[in-house]
mmCIF file of C-alpha atoms in Angstrom:
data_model
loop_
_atom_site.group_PDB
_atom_site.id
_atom_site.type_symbol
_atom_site.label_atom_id
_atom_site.label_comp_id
_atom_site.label_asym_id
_atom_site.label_seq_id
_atom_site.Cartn_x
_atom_site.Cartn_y
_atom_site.Cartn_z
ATOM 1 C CA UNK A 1 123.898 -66.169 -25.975
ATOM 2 C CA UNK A 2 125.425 -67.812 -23.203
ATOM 3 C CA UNK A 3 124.420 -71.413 -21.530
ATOM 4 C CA UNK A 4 123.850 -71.455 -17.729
ATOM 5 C CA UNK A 5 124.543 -74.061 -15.844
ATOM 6 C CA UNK A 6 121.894 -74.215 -12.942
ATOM 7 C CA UNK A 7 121.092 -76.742 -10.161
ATOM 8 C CA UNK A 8 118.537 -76.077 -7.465
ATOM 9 C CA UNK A 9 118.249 -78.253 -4.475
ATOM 10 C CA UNK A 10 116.191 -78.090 -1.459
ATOM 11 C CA UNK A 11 117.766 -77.674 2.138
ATOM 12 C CA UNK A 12 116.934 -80.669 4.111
ATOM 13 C CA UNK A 13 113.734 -80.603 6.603
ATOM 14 C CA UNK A 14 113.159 -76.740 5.288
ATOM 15 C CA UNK A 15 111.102 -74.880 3.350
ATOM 16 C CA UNK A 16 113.887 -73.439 1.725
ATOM 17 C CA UNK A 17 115.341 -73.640 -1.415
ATOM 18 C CA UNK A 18 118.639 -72.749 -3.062
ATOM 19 C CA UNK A 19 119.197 -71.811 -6.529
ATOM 20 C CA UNK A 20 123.319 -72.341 -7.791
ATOM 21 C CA UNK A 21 124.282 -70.981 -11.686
ATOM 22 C CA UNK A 22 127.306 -71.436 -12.969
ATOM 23 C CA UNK A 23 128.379 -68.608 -14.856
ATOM 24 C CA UNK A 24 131.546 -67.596 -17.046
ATOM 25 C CA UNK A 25 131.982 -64.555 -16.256
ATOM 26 C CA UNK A 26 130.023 -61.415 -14.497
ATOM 27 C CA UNK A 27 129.170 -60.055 -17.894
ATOM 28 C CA UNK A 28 127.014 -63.078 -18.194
ATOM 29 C CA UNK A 29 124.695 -61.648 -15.566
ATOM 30 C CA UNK A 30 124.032 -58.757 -17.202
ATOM 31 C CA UNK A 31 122.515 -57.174 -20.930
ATOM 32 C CA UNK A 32 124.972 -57.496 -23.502
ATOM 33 C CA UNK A 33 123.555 -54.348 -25.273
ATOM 34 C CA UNK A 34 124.106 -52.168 -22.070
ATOM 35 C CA UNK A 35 127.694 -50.730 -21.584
ATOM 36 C CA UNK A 36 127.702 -48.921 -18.076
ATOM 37 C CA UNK A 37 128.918 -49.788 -15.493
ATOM 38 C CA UNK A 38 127.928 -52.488 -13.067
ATOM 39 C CA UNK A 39 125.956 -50.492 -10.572
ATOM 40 C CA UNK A 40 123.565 -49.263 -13.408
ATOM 41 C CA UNK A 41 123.674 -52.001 -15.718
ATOM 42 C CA UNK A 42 120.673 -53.818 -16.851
ATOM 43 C CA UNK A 43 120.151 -57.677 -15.726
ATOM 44 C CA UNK A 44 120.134 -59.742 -18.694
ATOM 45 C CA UNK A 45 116.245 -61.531 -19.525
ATOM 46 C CA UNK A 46 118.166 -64.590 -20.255
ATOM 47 C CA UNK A 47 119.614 -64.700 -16.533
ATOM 48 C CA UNK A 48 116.107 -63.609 -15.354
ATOM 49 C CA UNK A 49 114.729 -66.229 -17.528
ATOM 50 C CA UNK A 50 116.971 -69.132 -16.057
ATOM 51 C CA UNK A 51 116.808 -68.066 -12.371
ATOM 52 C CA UNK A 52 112.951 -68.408 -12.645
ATOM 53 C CA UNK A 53 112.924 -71.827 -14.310
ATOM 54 C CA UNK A 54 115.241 -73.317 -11.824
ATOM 55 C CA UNK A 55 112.645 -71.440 -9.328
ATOM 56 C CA UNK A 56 109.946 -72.650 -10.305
ATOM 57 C CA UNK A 57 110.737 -76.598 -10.178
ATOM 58 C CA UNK A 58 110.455 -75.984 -6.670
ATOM 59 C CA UNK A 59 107.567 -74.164 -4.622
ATOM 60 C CA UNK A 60 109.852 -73.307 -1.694
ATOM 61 C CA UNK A 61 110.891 -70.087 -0.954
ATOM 62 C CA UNK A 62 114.365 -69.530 -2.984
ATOM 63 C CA UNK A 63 116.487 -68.713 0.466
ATOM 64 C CA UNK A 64 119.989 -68.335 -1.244
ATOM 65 C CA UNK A 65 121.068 -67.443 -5.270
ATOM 66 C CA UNK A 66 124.346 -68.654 -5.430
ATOM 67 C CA UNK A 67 126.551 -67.493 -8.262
ATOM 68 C CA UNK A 68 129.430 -69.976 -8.885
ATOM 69 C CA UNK A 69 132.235 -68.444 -11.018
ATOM 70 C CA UNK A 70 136.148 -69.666 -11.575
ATOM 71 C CA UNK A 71 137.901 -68.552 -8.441
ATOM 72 C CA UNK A 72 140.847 -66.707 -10.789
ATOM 73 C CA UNK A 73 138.267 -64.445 -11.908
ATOM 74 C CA UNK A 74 136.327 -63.015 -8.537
ATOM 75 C CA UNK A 75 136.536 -59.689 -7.298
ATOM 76 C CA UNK A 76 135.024 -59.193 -3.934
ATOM 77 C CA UNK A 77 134.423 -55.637 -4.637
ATOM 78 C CA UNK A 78 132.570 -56.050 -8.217
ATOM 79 C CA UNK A 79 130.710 -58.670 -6.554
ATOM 80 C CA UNK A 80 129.130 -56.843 -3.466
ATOM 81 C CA UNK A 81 128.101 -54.180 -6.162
ATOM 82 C CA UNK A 82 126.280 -56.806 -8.388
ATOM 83 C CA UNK A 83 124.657 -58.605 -5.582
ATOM 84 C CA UNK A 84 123.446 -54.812 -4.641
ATOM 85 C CA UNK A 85 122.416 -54.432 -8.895
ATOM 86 C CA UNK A 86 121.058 -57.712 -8.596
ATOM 87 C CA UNK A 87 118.689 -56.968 -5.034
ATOM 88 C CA UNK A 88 118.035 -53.327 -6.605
ATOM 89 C CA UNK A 89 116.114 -55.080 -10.099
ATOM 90 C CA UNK A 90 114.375 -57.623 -8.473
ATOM 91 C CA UNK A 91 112.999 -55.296 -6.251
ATOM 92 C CA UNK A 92 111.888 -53.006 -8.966
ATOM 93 C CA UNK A 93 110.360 -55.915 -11.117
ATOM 94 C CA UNK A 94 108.524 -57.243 -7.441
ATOM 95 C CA UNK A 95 107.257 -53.647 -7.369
ATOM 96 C CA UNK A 96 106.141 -53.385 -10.614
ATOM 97 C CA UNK A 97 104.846 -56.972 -10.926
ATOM 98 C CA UNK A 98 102.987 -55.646 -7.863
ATOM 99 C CA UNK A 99 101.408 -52.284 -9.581
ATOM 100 C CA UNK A 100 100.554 -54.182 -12.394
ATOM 101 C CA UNK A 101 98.530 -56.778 -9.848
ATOM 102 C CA UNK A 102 97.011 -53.457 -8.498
ATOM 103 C CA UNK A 103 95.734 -51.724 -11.440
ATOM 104 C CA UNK A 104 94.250 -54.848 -12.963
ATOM 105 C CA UNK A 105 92.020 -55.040 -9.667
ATOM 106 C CA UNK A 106 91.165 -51.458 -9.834
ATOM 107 C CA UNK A 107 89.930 -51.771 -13.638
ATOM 108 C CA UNK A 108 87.897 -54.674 -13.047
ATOM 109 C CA UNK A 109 86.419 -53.421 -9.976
ATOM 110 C CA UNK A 110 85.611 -50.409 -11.575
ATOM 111 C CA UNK A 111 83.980 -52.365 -14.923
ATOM 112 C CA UNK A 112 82.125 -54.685 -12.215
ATOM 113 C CA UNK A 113 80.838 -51.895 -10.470
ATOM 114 C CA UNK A 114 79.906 -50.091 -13.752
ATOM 115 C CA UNK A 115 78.149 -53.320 -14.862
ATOM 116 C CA UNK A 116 76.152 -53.263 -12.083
ATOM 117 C CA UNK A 117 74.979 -49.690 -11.893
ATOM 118 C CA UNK A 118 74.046 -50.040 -16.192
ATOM 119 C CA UNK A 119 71.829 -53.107 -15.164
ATOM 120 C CA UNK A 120 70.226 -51.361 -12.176
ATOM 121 C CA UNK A 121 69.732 -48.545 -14.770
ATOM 122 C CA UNK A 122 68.431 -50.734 -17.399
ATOM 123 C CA UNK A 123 65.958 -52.340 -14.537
ATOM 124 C CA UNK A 124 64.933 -49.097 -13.781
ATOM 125 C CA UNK A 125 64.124 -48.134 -17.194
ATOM 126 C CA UNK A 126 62.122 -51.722 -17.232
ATOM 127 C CA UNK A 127 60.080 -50.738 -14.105
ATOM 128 C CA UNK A 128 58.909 -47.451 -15.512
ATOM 129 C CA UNK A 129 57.553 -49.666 -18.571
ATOM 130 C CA UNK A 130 56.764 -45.951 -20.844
ATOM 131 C CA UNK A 131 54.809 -46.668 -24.098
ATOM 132 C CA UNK A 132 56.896 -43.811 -25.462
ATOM 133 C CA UNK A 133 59.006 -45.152 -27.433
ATOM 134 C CA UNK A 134 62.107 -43.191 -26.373
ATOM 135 C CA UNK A 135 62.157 -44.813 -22.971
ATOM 136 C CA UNK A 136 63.285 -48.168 -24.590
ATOM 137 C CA UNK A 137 66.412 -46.351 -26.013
ATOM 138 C CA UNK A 138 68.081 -46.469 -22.495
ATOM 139 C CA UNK A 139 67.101 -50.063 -21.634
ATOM 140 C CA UNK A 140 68.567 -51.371 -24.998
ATOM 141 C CA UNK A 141 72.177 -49.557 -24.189
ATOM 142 C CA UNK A 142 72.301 -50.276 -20.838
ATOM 143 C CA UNK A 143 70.836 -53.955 -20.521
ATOM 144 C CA UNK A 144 73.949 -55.401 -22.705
ATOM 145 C CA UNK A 145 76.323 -52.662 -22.134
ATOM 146 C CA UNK A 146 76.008 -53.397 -18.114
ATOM 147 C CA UNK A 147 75.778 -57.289 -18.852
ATOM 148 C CA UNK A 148 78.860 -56.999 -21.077
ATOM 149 C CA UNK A 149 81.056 -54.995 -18.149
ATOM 150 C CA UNK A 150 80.192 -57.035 -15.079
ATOM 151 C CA UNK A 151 81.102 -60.307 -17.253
ATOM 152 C CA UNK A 152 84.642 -58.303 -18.422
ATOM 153 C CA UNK A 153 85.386 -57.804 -14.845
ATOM 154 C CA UNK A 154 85.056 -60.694 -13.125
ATOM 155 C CA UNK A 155 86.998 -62.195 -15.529
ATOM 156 C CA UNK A 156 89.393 -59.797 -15.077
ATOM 157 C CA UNK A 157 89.565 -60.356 -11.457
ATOM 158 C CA UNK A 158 89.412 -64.280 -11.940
ATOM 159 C CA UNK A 159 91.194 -64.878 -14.883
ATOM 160 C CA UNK A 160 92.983 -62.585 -15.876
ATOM 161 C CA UNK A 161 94.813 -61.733 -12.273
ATOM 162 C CA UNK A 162 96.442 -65.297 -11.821
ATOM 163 C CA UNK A 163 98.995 -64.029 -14.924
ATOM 164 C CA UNK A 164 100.699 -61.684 -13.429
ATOM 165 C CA UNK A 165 100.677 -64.062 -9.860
ATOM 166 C CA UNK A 166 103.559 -66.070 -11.043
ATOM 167 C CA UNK A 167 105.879 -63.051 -11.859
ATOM 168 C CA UNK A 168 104.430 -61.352 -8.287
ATOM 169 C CA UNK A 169 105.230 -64.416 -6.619
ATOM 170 C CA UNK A 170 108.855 -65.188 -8.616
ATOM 171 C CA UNK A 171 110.205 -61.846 -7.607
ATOM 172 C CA UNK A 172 108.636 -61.607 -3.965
ATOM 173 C CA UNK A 173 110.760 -64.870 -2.768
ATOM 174 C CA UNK A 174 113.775 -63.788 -4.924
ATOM 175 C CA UNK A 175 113.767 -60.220 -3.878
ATOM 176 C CA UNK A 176 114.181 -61.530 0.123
ATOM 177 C CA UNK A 177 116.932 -63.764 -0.842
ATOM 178 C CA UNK A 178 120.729 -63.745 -0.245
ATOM 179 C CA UNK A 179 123.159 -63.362 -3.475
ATOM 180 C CA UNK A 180 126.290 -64.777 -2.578
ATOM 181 C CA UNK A 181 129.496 -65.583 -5.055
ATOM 182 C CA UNK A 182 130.973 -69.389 -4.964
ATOM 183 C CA UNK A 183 134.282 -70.513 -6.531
ATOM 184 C CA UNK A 184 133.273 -73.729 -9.123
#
């Protein structure tokens, strides 16, 4: 597993942010398990993993990722094709992230609004007040059964939504920023 080195420091009087990793080698940036080439390789979780934790110690936008490598081992061309691999995954993981976002909000708006038609149905059911005893079968399913959905999604939309807001967030600001290559 390799170590990164990472520092992340602030550009003065901005609301900027830039993110430097020191790195061995380009193989470093990507999976170990995936042998293609560099335009198609997967971007290792560990990198992922260490960009967002120097990230996240600061709540400015990350405006440059700056890759610092031994200057006897650069190639200009490899690197415009990983900073290209590199813009290409974080894009896909800020549109994902974002999907995700999305279909949590549709389910719980859908179990809120569910919720709230099974307790309309279970007041109607009240209103009619039947003696016959068949009439109480609806109220009893729908009373809890609506209670139970509009409680599952507003949670949903409160509580469960802000987990996938850091990942939404991470990638958004990375996915704008500029990948450059630095000699150590």
């Amino acid at each position: 597993m390799t170590k990164y080195r990472t520092k992340g420091r602030a550009s003065a009087g901005h609301h900027s942010h830039e993110i430097s990793i020191w790195i061995d080698d380009y193989n470093d940036i990507f999976s170990d398990f995936d042998p293609r080439d560099y335009s198609e390789r997967n971007i290792s979780d560990d990198f992922l993993d260490e960009v967002k934790r120097v990230a996240s110690e600061s709540e400015s936008d990350v405006k440059t990722l700056r890759l610092l490598i031994e200057a006897k081992l650069r190639d200009e061309k490899t690197e415009a094709t990983i900073v290209e691999r590199i813009h290409q995954e974080l894009a896909d993981n800020y549109q994902s992230s974002d999907l995700r976002r999305k279909k949590l909000r549709t389910r719980s708006i859908l179990f809120l609004s569910a919720g709230l038609l099974m307790i309309l149905g279970a007041s109607y059911f009240s209103y009619l007040k039947a003696d016959h005893p068949l009439m109480h079968i609806p109220l009893v399913i729908l009373e809890p059964a609506g209670w139970f959905l509009t409680w599952t999604g507003l949670e949903q939309i409160f509580r469960s939504g802000k987990k996938f807001l850091p990942e939404y967030v991470f990638f958004g600001k990375l996915s704008q920023s500029n990948i450059v290559f630095a000699n150590i």
